[in-house]
PDB file of C-alpha atoms in Angstrom:
ATOM      1  CA  UNK A 235     -48.322  25.048 -11.370  1.00  0.00           C
ATOM      2  CA  UNK A 236     -51.866  26.331 -11.738  1.00  0.00           C
ATOM      3  CA  UNK A 237     -53.277  22.821 -11.461  1.00  0.00           C
ATOM      4  CA  UNK A 238     -51.359  22.194  -8.231  1.00  0.00           C
ATOM      5  CA  UNK A 239     -52.622  25.442  -6.690  1.00  0.00           C
ATOM      6  CA  UNK A 240     -56.193  24.760  -7.826  1.00  0.00           C
ATOM      7  CA  UNK A 241     -56.159  21.163  -6.556  1.00  0.00           C
ATOM      8  CA  UNK A 242     -54.648  22.137  -3.213  1.00  0.00           C
ATOM      9  CA  UNK A 243     -57.102  25.019  -2.778  1.00  0.00           C
ATOM     10  CA  UNK A 244     -60.053  22.730  -3.508  1.00  0.00           C
ATOM     11  CA  UNK A 245     -58.735  20.055  -1.151  1.00  0.00           C
ATOM     12  CA  UNK A 246     -58.266  22.491   1.749  1.00  0.00           C
ATOM     13  CA  UNK A 247     -61.543  24.339   1.161  1.00  0.00           C
ATOM     14  CA  UNK A 248     -63.579  21.133   1.069  1.00  0.00           C
ATOM     15  CA  UNK A 249     -62.056  19.930   4.345  1.00  0.00           C
ATOM     16  CA  UNK A 250     -62.902  23.183   6.102  1.00  0.00           C
ATOM     17  CA  UNK A 251     -66.614  22.617   5.477  1.00  0.00           C
ATOM     18  CA  UNK A 252     -67.633  21.054   8.781  1.00  0.00           C
ATOM     19  CA  UNK A 253     -70.178  21.550  11.518  1.00  0.00           C
ATOM     20  CA  UNK A 254     -67.415  21.265  14.128  1.00  0.00           C
ATOM     21  CA  UNK A 255     -64.368  23.485  14.806  1.00  0.00           C
ATOM     22  CA  UNK A 256     -61.505  22.838  12.365  1.00  0.00           C
ATOM     23  CA  UNK A 257     -57.848  23.773  12.832  1.00  0.00           C
ATOM     24  CA  UNK A 258     -54.537  23.154  11.080  1.00  0.00           C
ATOM     25  CA  UNK A 259     -51.300  21.440  12.054  1.00  0.00           C
ATOM     26  CA  UNK A 260     -48.515  23.887  11.263  1.00  0.00           C
ATOM     27  CA  UNK A 261     -44.861  22.836  11.265  1.00  0.00           C
ATOM     28  CA  UNK A 262     -43.700  25.867   9.303  1.00  0.00           C
ATOM     29  CA  UNK A 263     -42.605  23.727   6.353  1.00  0.00           C
ATOM     30  CA  UNK A 264     -43.819  24.269   2.807  1.00  0.00           C
ATOM     31  CA  UNK A 265     -46.691  21.801   2.842  1.00  0.00           C
ATOM     32  CA  UNK A 266     -48.288  22.690   6.190  1.00  0.00           C
ATOM     33  CA  UNK A 267     -47.699  26.398   5.580  1.00  0.00           C
ATOM     34  CA  UNK A 268     -49.451  26.175   2.205  1.00  0.00           C
ATOM     35  CA  UNK A 269     -52.399  24.381   3.817  1.00  0.00           C
ATOM     36  CA  UNK A 270     -52.564  26.955   6.630  1.00  0.00           C
ATOM     37  CA  UNK A 271     -52.364  29.883   4.190  1.00  0.00           C
ATOM     38  CA  UNK A 272     -55.178  28.435   2.069  1.00  0.00           C
ATOM     39  CA  UNK A 273     -57.272  27.790   5.193  1.00  0.00           C
ATOM     40  CA  UNK A 274     -56.814  31.416   6.300  1.00  0.00           C
ATOM     41  CA  UNK A 275     -57.715  32.599   2.808  1.00  0.00           C
ATOM     42  CA  UNK A 276     -60.860  30.441   2.734  1.00  0.00           C
ATOM     43  CA  UNK A 277     -62.006  31.445   6.242  1.00  0.00           C
ATOM     44  CA  UNK A 278     -61.769  35.198   5.864  1.00  0.00           C
ATOM     45  CA  UNK A 279     -64.473  35.865   8.453  1.00  0.00           C
ATOM     46  CA  UNK A 280     -62.995  33.851  11.299  1.00  0.00           C
ATOM     47  CA  UNK A 281     -59.583  33.161  12.787  1.00  0.00           C
ATOM     48  CA  UNK A 282     -57.946  29.840  12.017  1.00  0.00           C
ATOM     49  CA  UNK A 283     -56.413  27.905  14.894  1.00  0.00           C
ATOM     50  CA  UNK A 284     -52.985  26.366  14.285  1.00  0.00           C
ATOM     51  CA  UNK A 285     -51.016  23.862  16.348  1.00  0.00           C
ATOM     52  CA  UNK A 286     -47.376  22.811  16.525  1.00  0.00           C
ATOM     53  CA  UNK A 287     -44.894  20.916  18.652  1.00  0.00           C
ATOM     54  CA  UNK A 288     -41.398  22.054  19.549  1.00  0.00           C
ATOM     55  CA  UNK A 289     -38.449  20.130  20.965  1.00  0.00           C
ATOM     56  CA  UNK A 290     -35.933  20.802  23.743  1.00  0.00           C
ATOM     57  CA  UNK A 291     -33.030  19.829  21.480  1.00  0.00           C
ATOM     58  CA  UNK A 292     -32.360  22.840  19.244  1.00  0.00           C
ATOM     59  CA  UNK A 293     -31.217  20.668  16.329  1.00  0.00           C
ATOM     60  CA  UNK A 294     -34.683  19.051  16.198  1.00  0.00           C
ATOM     61  CA  UNK A 295     -36.722  22.144  17.069  1.00  0.00           C
ATOM     62  CA  UNK A 296     -38.396  23.914  14.157  1.00  0.00           C
ATOM     63  CA  UNK A 297     -40.926  25.840  16.235  1.00  0.00           C
ATOM     64  CA  UNK A 298     -39.462  29.192  15.145  1.00  0.00           C
ATOM     65  CA  UNK A 299     -40.721  28.433  11.628  1.00  0.00           C
ATOM     66  CA  UNK A 300     -44.238  27.529  12.731  1.00  0.00           C
ATOM     67  CA  UNK A 301     -44.356  30.632  14.960  1.00  0.00           C
ATOM     68  CA  UNK A 302     -43.160  32.848  12.105  1.00  0.00           C
ATOM     69  CA  UNK A 303     -45.791  31.425   9.757  1.00  0.00           C
ATOM     70  CA  UNK A 304     -48.526  31.648  12.400  1.00  0.00           C
ATOM     71  CA  UNK A 305     -47.613  35.301  12.983  1.00  0.00           C
ATOM     72  CA  UNK A 306     -47.594  36.014   9.255  1.00  0.00           C
ATOM     73  CA  UNK A 307     -50.993  34.353   8.755  1.00  0.00           C
ATOM     74  CA  UNK A 308     -52.426  35.739  12.023  1.00  0.00           C
ATOM     75  CA  UNK A 309     -53.646  32.350  13.199  1.00  0.00           C
ATOM     76  CA  UNK A 310     -54.512  31.636  16.820  1.00  0.00           C
ATOM     77  CA  UNK A 311     -51.438  29.525  17.459  1.00  0.00           C
ATOM     78  CA  UNK A 312     -50.992  26.926  20.197  1.00  0.00           C
ATOM     79  CA  UNK A 313     -47.632  25.209  20.699  1.00  0.00           C
ATOM     80  CA  UNK A 314     -46.199  22.746  23.163  1.00  0.00           C
ATOM     81  CA  UNK A 315     -42.645  21.556  23.788  1.00  0.00           C
ATOM     82  CA  UNK A 316     -41.957  17.819  23.835  1.00  0.00           C
ATOM     83  CA  UNK A 317     -39.417  17.132  26.572  1.00  0.00           C
ATOM     84  CA  UNK A 318     -37.642  13.826  27.080  1.00  0.00           C
ATOM     85  CA  UNK A 319     -39.569  13.177  30.309  1.00  0.00           C
ATOM     86  CA  UNK A 320     -42.901  13.925  28.613  1.00  0.00           C
ATOM     87  CA  UNK A 321     -41.898  11.622  25.765  1.00  0.00           C
ATOM     88  CA  UNK A 322     -41.408   8.752  28.217  1.00  0.00           C
ATOM     89  CA  UNK A 323     -44.741   9.517  29.895  1.00  0.00           C
ATOM     90  CA  UNK A 324     -46.531   9.332  26.523  1.00  0.00           C
ATOM     91  CA  UNK A 325     -45.169   5.948  25.436  1.00  0.00           C
ATOM     92  CA  UNK A 326     -47.637   3.827  27.408  1.00  0.00           C
ATOM     93  CA  UNK A 327     -50.776   5.755  26.363  1.00  0.00           C
ATOM     94  CA  UNK A 328     -49.610   5.730  22.745  1.00  0.00           C
ATOM     95  CA  UNK A 329     -48.632   2.084  22.476  1.00  0.00           C
ATOM     96  CA  UNK A 330     -51.724   0.902  24.330  1.00  0.00           C
ATOM     97  CA  UNK A 331     -53.765   2.396  21.462  1.00  0.00           C
ATOM     98  CA  UNK A 332     -51.808   0.918  18.554  1.00  0.00           C
ATOM     99  CA  UNK A 333     -53.198  -2.016  16.592  1.00  0.00           C
ATOM    100  CA  UNK A 334     -49.736  -3.152  15.499  1.00  0.00           C
ATOM    101  CA  UNK A 335     -46.070  -2.301  16.063  1.00  0.00           C
ATOM    102  CA  UNK A 336     -44.901   0.827  14.268  1.00  0.00           C
ATOM    103  CA  UNK A 337     -41.479   2.413  13.889  1.00  0.00           C
ATOM    104  CA  UNK A 338     -42.504   5.979  13.024  1.00  0.00           C
ATOM    105  CA  UNK A 339     -40.550   8.352  15.262  1.00  0.00           C
ATOM    106  CA  UNK A 340     -43.041  11.149  14.600  1.00  0.00           C
ATOM    107  CA  UNK A 341     -45.729   9.157  16.408  1.00  0.00           C
ATOM    108  CA  UNK A 342     -44.943  10.732  19.795  1.00  0.00           C
ATOM    109  CA  UNK A 343     -45.002  14.410  18.727  1.00  0.00           C
ATOM    110  CA  UNK A 344     -48.033  13.733  16.504  1.00  0.00           C
ATOM    111  CA  UNK A 345     -49.899  12.229  19.466  1.00  0.00           C
ATOM    112  CA  UNK A 346     -48.995  15.222  21.629  1.00  0.00           C
ATOM    113  CA  UNK A 347     -50.091  17.665  18.917  1.00  0.00           C
ATOM    114  CA  UNK A 348     -53.420  15.861  18.507  1.00  0.00           C
ATOM    115  CA  UNK A 349     -53.926  16.026  22.282  1.00  0.00           C
ATOM    116  CA  UNK A 350     -53.198  19.745  22.197  1.00  0.00           C
ATOM    117  CA  UNK A 351     -55.504  20.380  19.237  1.00  0.00           C
ATOM    118  CA  UNK A 352     -58.359  18.362  20.754  1.00  0.00           C
ATOM    119  CA  UNK A 353     -58.720  21.014  23.475  1.00  0.00           C
ATOM    120  CA  UNK A 354     -59.744  23.562  20.838  1.00  0.00           C
ATOM    121  CA  UNK A 355     -60.964  21.804  17.666  1.00  0.00           C
ATOM    122  CA  UNK A 356     -62.603  18.545  16.642  1.00  0.00           C
ATOM    123  CA  UNK A 357     -60.889  18.216  13.268  1.00  0.00           C
ATOM    124  CA  UNK A 358     -57.394  19.282  12.209  1.00  0.00           C
ATOM    125  CA  UNK A 359     -55.931  19.224   8.730  1.00  0.00           C
ATOM    126  CA  UNK A 360     -52.245  19.018   7.947  1.00  0.00           C
ATOM    127  CA  UNK A 361     -49.852  19.011   5.059  1.00  0.00           C
ATOM    128  CA  UNK A 362     -48.112  15.847   3.989  1.00  0.00           C
ATOM    129  CA  UNK A 363     -46.657  14.699   0.735  1.00  0.00           C
ATOM    130  CA  UNK A 364     -44.821  17.622  -0.843  1.00  0.00           C
ATOM    131  CA  UNK A 365     -41.413  16.053  -0.224  1.00  0.00           C
ATOM    132  CA  UNK A 366     -42.560  12.891  -1.981  1.00  0.00           C
ATOM    133  CA  UNK A 367     -44.206  14.762  -4.861  1.00  0.00           C
ATOM    134  CA  UNK A 368     -41.584  17.445  -5.432  1.00  0.00           C
ATOM    135  CA  UNK A 369     -38.301  15.656  -4.560  1.00  0.00           C
ATOM    136  CA  UNK A 370     -37.817  17.533  -1.305  1.00  0.00           C
ATOM    137  CA  UNK A 371     -35.920  14.929   0.688  1.00  0.00           C
ATOM    138  CA  UNK A 372     -32.165  15.194   1.231  1.00  0.00           C
ATOM    139  CA  UNK A 373     -31.872  11.777  -0.426  1.00  0.00           C
ATOM    140  CA  UNK A 374     -32.866  13.340  -3.758  1.00  0.00           C
ATOM    141  CA  UNK A 375     -30.001  15.836  -3.496  1.00  0.00           C
ATOM    142  CA  UNK A 376     -27.710  13.013  -2.362  1.00  0.00           C
ATOM    143  CA  UNK A 377     -28.535  11.069  -5.533  1.00  0.00           C
ATOM    144  CA  UNK A 378     -27.245  13.995  -7.614  1.00  0.00           C
ATOM    145  CA  UNK A 379     -24.120  14.262  -5.434  1.00  0.00           C
ATOM    146  CA  UNK A 380     -23.639  10.467  -5.699  1.00  0.00           C
ATOM    147  CA  UNK A 381     -23.287  10.685  -9.481  1.00  0.00           C
ATOM    148  CA  UNK A 382     -20.457  13.240  -9.104  1.00  0.00           C
ATOM    149  CA  UNK A 383     -18.869  11.452  -6.152  1.00  0.00           C
ATOM    150  CA  UNK A 384     -18.579   8.249  -8.169  1.00  0.00           C
ATOM    151  CA  UNK A 385     -16.268  10.027 -10.631  1.00  0.00           C
ATOM    152  CA  UNK A 386     -13.635   9.622  -7.899  1.00  0.00           C
ATOM    153  CA  UNK A 387     -11.899   6.271  -8.436  1.00  0.00           C
ATOM    154  CA  UNK A 388     -13.301   3.461  -6.262  1.00  0.00           C
ATOM    155  CA  UNK A 389     -10.030   2.721  -4.425  1.00  0.00           C
ATOM    156  CA  UNK A 390      -9.818   6.374  -3.298  1.00  0.00           C
ATOM    157  CA  UNK A 391     -13.492   6.423  -2.240  1.00  0.00           C
ATOM    158  CA  UNK A 392     -13.343   3.149  -0.336  1.00  0.00           C
ATOM    159  CA  UNK A 393      -9.706   3.307   0.842  1.00  0.00           C
ATOM    160  CA  UNK A 394      -9.390   6.930   1.923  1.00  0.00           C
ATOM    161  CA  UNK A 395     -12.665   8.898   1.955  1.00  0.00           C
ATOM    162  CA  UNK A 396     -14.838   6.260   3.664  1.00  0.00           C
ATOM    163  CA  UNK A 397     -12.298   5.563   6.453  1.00  0.00           C
ATOM    164  CA  UNK A 398     -11.854   9.318   7.013  1.00  0.00           C
ATOM    165  CA  UNK A 399     -15.619   9.761   7.273  1.00  0.00           C
ATOM    166  CA  UNK A 400     -15.643   6.911   9.794  1.00  0.00           C
ATOM    167  CA  UNK A 401     -13.259   8.896  12.006  1.00  0.00           C
ATOM    168  CA  UNK A 402     -15.639  11.847  12.370  1.00  0.00           C
ATOM    169  CA  UNK A 403     -16.748  12.235  16.007  1.00  0.00           C
ATOM    170  CA  UNK A 404     -20.290  11.050  16.682  1.00  0.00           C
ATOM    171  CA  UNK A 405     -22.925  13.772  16.914  1.00  0.00           C
ATOM    172  CA  UNK A 406     -26.451  13.259  18.217  1.00  0.00           C
ATOM    173  CA  UNK A 407     -27.762  16.413  16.522  1.00  0.00           C
ATOM    174  CA  UNK A 408     -30.468  15.905  13.929  1.00  0.00           C
ATOM    175  CA  UNK A 409     -28.944  15.296  10.490  1.00  0.00           C
ATOM    176  CA  UNK A 410     -25.471  16.347  11.625  1.00  0.00           C
ATOM    177  CA  UNK A 411     -22.591  16.559   9.135  1.00  0.00           C
ATOM    178  CA  UNK A 412     -21.067  13.431  10.687  1.00  0.00           C
ATOM    179  CA  UNK A 413     -24.286  11.457  10.232  1.00  0.00           C
ATOM    180  CA  UNK A 414     -24.776  12.623   6.649  1.00  0.00           C
ATOM    181  CA  UNK A 415     -21.139  12.042   5.661  1.00  0.00           C
ATOM    182  CA  UNK A 416     -21.030   8.482   7.003  1.00  0.00           C
ATOM    183  CA  UNK A 417     -24.439   7.616   5.566  1.00  0.00           C
ATOM    184  CA  UNK A 418     -23.596   9.179   2.196  1.00  0.00           C
ATOM    185  CA  UNK A 419     -20.266   7.414   1.606  1.00  0.00           C
ATOM    186  CA  UNK A 420     -21.832   4.078   2.552  1.00  0.00           C
ATOM    187  CA  UNK A 421     -24.869   4.498   0.307  1.00  0.00           C
ATOM    188  CA  UNK A 422     -22.928   5.949  -2.611  1.00  0.00           C
ATOM    189  CA  UNK A 423     -21.247   2.569  -3.162  1.00  0.00           C
ATOM    190  CA  UNK A 424     -24.623   0.876  -3.745  1.00  0.00           C
ATOM    191  CA  UNK A 425     -26.950   0.923  -6.737  1.00  0.00           C
ATOM    192  CA  UNK A 426     -29.098   4.050  -6.954  1.00  0.00           C
ATOM    193  CA  UNK A 427     -32.111   2.201  -5.513  1.00  0.00           C
ATOM    194  CA  UNK A 428     -29.913   0.664  -2.811  1.00  0.00           C
ATOM    195  CA  UNK A 429     -28.389   4.043  -2.019  1.00  0.00           C
ATOM    196  CA  UNK A 430     -31.809   5.648  -1.604  1.00  0.00           C
ATOM    197  CA  UNK A 431     -32.860   2.804   0.715  1.00  0.00           C
ATOM    198  CA  UNK A 432     -29.640   3.095   2.747  1.00  0.00           C
ATOM    199  CA  UNK A 433     -29.963   6.874   3.077  1.00  0.00           C
ATOM    200  CA  UNK A 434     -33.583   6.664   4.224  1.00  0.00           C
TER     201      UNK A 434
END
Protein backbone atom coordinates (compact mmCIF):
# COMPACT_ATOMS: atom_id res chain seq x y z
CA UNK A 1 0.00 0.00 0.00
CA UNK A 2 2.76 2.42 0.92
CA UNK A 3 4.69 1.58 -2.24
CA UNK A 4 1.63 2.26 -4.41
CA UNK A 5 1.04 5.65 -2.75
CA UNK A 6 4.73 6.57 -3.00
CA UNK A 7 4.99 5.52 -6.66
CA UNK A 8 1.79 7.33 -7.62
CA UNK A 9 2.84 10.48 -5.75
CA UNK A 10 6.23 10.48 -7.49
CA UNK A 11 4.64 9.88 -10.89
CA UNK A 12 2.15 12.75 -10.51
CA UNK A 13 4.66 15.17 -8.98
CA UNK A 14 7.21 14.60 -11.74
CA UNK A 15 4.60 15.24 -14.44
CA UNK A 16 3.56 18.53 -12.86
CA UNK A 17 7.07 19.92 -13.32
CA UNK A 18 6.63 21.82 -16.58
CA UNK A 19 7.20 25.28 -17.98
CA UNK A 20 3.67 25.26 -19.43
CA UNK A 21 0.25 25.12 -17.71
CA UNK A 22 -0.69 21.60 -16.58
CA UNK A 23 -4.17 20.33 -15.73
CA UNK A 24 -5.84 17.01 -14.92
CA UNK A 25 -8.54 14.93 -16.57
CA UNK A 26 -11.06 14.12 -13.86
CA UNK A 27 -13.79 11.52 -14.37
CA UNK A 28 -14.53 11.16 -10.66
CA UNK A 29 -13.37 7.54 -10.63
CA UNK A 30 -10.71 6.21 -8.28
CA UNK A 31 -7.73 6.58 -10.59
CA UNK A 32 -8.35 10.10 -11.92
CA UNK A 33 -9.49 11.28 -8.49
CA UNK A 34 -6.28 9.98 -6.92
CA UNK A 35 -4.21 11.75 -9.58
CA UNK A 36 -6.18 14.99 -9.10
CA UNK A 37 -5.86 14.81 -5.30
CA UNK A 38 -2.09 14.28 -5.54
CA UNK A 39 -1.80 17.14 -8.05
CA UNK A 40 -3.67 19.47 -5.67
CA UNK A 41 -1.46 18.34 -2.81
CA UNK A 42 1.71 18.95 -4.82
CA UNK A 43 0.61 22.37 -6.11
CA UNK A 44 -0.37 23.93 -2.81
CA UNK A 45 0.36 27.47 -4.00
CA UNK A 46 -1.78 27.44 -7.12
CA UNK A 47 -5.16 26.12 -8.21
CA UNK A 48 -5.25 22.99 -10.32
CA UNK A 49 -7.47 22.98 -13.40
CA UNK A 50 -9.57 19.86 -13.98
CA UNK A 51 -11.59 18.79 -17.01
CA UNK A 52 -14.40 16.32 -17.62
CA UNK A 53 -17.02 15.31 -20.14
CA UNK A 54 -20.65 14.51 -19.39
CA UNK A 55 -23.29 12.77 -21.49
CA UNK A 56 -26.94 13.49 -22.28
CA UNK A 57 -27.92 9.90 -21.51
CA UNK A 58 -28.11 9.63 -17.72
CA UNK A 59 -27.00 5.98 -17.72
CA UNK A 60 -23.67 7.02 -19.30
CA UNK A 61 -23.24 10.32 -17.46
CA UNK A 62 -20.85 10.30 -14.52
CA UNK A 63 -20.33 14.06 -14.37
CA UNK A 64 -21.84 14.26 -10.87
CA UNK A 65 -18.82 12.31 -9.61
CA UNK A 66 -16.26 14.53 -11.31
CA UNK A 67 -18.10 17.64 -10.06
CA UNK A 68 -18.21 16.27 -6.51
CA UNK A 69 -14.48 15.50 -6.58
CA UNK A 70 -13.64 18.86 -8.17
CA UNK A 71 -15.64 20.61 -5.43
CA UNK A 72 -13.94 18.56 -2.72
CA UNK A 73 -10.46 19.29 -4.12
CA UNK A 74 -11.31 22.93 -4.99
CA UNK A 75 -10.03 22.62 -8.54
CA UNK A 76 -10.98 25.08 -11.27
CA UNK A 77 -13.28 22.67 -13.06
CA UNK A 78 -14.36 22.85 -16.70
CA UNK A 79 -16.93 20.39 -18.07
CA UNK A 80 -18.72 19.90 -21.34
CA UNK A 81 -21.65 17.69 -22.33
CA UNK A 82 -21.27 15.41 -25.35
CA UNK A 83 -24.57 15.39 -27.22
CA UNK A 84 -25.43 13.01 -30.04
CA UNK A 85 -25.32 15.84 -32.59
CA UNK A 86 -21.92 17.01 -31.34
CA UNK A 87 -20.69 13.42 -31.50
CA UNK A 88 -21.60 13.25 -35.19
CA UNK A 89 -19.92 16.60 -35.84
CA UNK A 90 -16.68 15.34 -34.24
CA UNK A 91 -16.37 12.12 -36.25
CA UNK A 92 -14.80 13.69 -39.35
CA UNK A 93 -12.19 15.78 -37.48
CA UNK A 94 -11.30 12.77 -35.32
CA UNK A 95 -11.02 10.17 -38.05
CA UNK A 96 -9.12 12.50 -40.37
CA UNK A 97 -6.37 12.57 -37.71
CA UNK A 98 -6.12 8.82 -37.08
CA UNK A 99 -3.22 6.83 -38.49
CA UNK A 100 -5.21 3.59 -38.46
CA UNK A 101 -8.72 2.32 -37.74
CA UNK A 102 -9.58 2.12 -34.05
CA UNK A 103 -12.61 0.77 -32.21
CA UNK A 104 -12.25 2.63 -28.91
CA UNK A 105 -15.61 4.20 -28.06
CA UNK A 106 -13.95 6.61 -25.63
CA UNK A 107 -12.15 8.27 -28.55
CA UNK A 108 -14.93 10.82 -29.11
CA UNK A 109 -15.29 12.06 -25.51
CA UNK A 110 -11.49 11.99 -25.09
CA UNK A 111 -11.08 14.17 -28.18
CA UNK A 112 -13.70 16.61 -26.88
CA UNK A 113 -12.05 16.73 -23.45
CA UNK A 114 -8.64 17.41 -25.00
CA UNK A 115 -10.19 20.22 -27.07
CA UNK A 116 -11.71 21.67 -23.91
CA UNK A 117 -8.47 21.39 -21.93
CA UNK A 118 -6.38 22.94 -24.71
CA UNK A 119 -8.16 26.26 -24.13
CA UNK A 120 -6.63 26.45 -20.65
CA UNK A 121 -3.56 24.19 -20.39
CA UNK A 122 -0.85 22.77 -22.62
CA UNK A 123 -0.46 19.45 -20.81
CA UNK A 124 -3.06 17.35 -19.00
CA UNK A 125 -2.48 14.25 -16.93
CA UNK A 126 -5.05 11.57 -16.30
CA UNK A 127 -5.54 8.35 -14.43
CA UNK A 128 -5.61 5.05 -16.24
CA UNK A 129 -4.85 1.53 -15.18
CA UNK A 130 -6.31 0.99 -11.72
CA UNK A 131 -9.01 -1.34 -13.03
CA UNK A 132 -6.36 -3.46 -14.72
CA UNK A 133 -4.03 -3.42 -11.71
CA UNK A 134 -6.58 -3.89 -8.95
CA UNK A 135 -9.26 -6.10 -10.59
CA UNK A 136 -11.80 -3.30 -10.87
CA UNK A 137 -13.69 -4.42 -13.95
CA UNK A 138 -17.12 -6.05 -13.68
CA UNK A 139 -15.63 -9.05 -15.50
CA UNK A 140 -13.53 -9.83 -12.42
CA UNK A 141 -16.66 -9.99 -10.26
CA UNK A 142 -18.38 -12.00 -12.99
CA UNK A 143 -15.59 -14.59 -12.85
CA UNK A 144 -16.35 -15.15 -9.15
CA UNK A 145 -20.09 -15.37 -9.88
CA UNK A 146 -19.37 -17.77 -12.78
CA UNK A 147 -17.79 -20.29 -10.41
CA UNK A 148 -20.96 -20.32 -8.27
CA UNK A 149 -23.31 -20.24 -11.26
CA UNK A 150 -21.69 -23.35 -12.70
CA UNK A 151 -22.79 -25.33 -9.63
CA UNK A 152 -26.24 -25.26 -11.26
CA UNK A 153 -26.52 -28.31 -13.53
CA UNK A 154 -25.75 -27.57 -17.19
CA UNK A 155 -29.18 -28.60 -18.53
CA UNK A 156 -30.87 -26.11 -16.17
CA UNK A 157 -28.41 -23.34 -17.08
CA UNK A 158 -28.65 -23.88 -20.83
CA UNK A 159 -32.28 -25.09 -21.02
CA UNK A 160 -34.02 -22.70 -18.65
CA UNK A 161 -31.86 -19.82 -17.37
CA UNK A 162 -30.27 -18.85 -20.71
CA UNK A 163 -33.59 -18.84 -22.62
CA UNK A 164 -35.21 -16.79 -19.83
CA UNK A 165 -32.37 -14.27 -19.98
CA UNK A 166 -32.89 -14.11 -23.74
CA UNK A 167 -36.49 -13.00 -23.16
CA UNK A 168 -35.49 -9.90 -21.18
CA UNK A 169 -36.53 -6.73 -23.04
CA UNK A 170 -33.66 -4.91 -24.73
CA UNK A 171 -32.32 -1.87 -22.89
CA UNK A 172 -29.96 0.69 -24.39
CA UNK A 173 -28.83 1.97 -20.98
CA UNK A 174 -25.16 1.55 -20.17
CA UNK A 175 -24.50 -1.84 -18.56
CA UNK A 176 -28.21 -2.52 -18.02
CA UNK A 177 -29.36 -5.64 -16.16
CA UNK A 178 -30.59 -7.11 -19.45
CA UNK A 179 -27.20 -6.61 -21.11
CA UNK A 180 -25.28 -8.04 -18.16
CA UNK A 181 -27.61 -11.03 -17.73
CA UNK A 182 -27.46 -12.06 -21.39
CA UNK A 183 -23.71 -11.52 -21.60
CA UNK A 184 -23.09 -13.36 -18.32
CA UNK A 185 -25.06 -16.53 -19.11
CA UNK A 186 -23.39 -16.76 -22.52
CA UNK A 187 -19.87 -16.28 -21.19
CA UNK A 188 -20.35 -18.50 -18.16
CA UNK A 189 -20.57 -21.55 -20.45
CA UNK A 190 -17.07 -20.90 -21.82
CA UNK A 191 -13.65 -21.50 -20.30
CA UNK A 192 -12.58 -18.81 -17.82
CA UNK A 193 -10.37 -17.14 -20.44
CA UNK A 194 -13.15 -17.43 -23.03
CA UNK A 195 -15.68 -16.03 -20.57
CA UNK A 196 -13.50 -13.01 -19.83
CA UNK A 197 -13.08 -12.39 -23.57
CA UNK A 198 -16.83 -12.74 -24.18
CA UNK A 199 -17.71 -10.39 -21.31
CA UNK A 200 -15.27 -7.72 -22.48
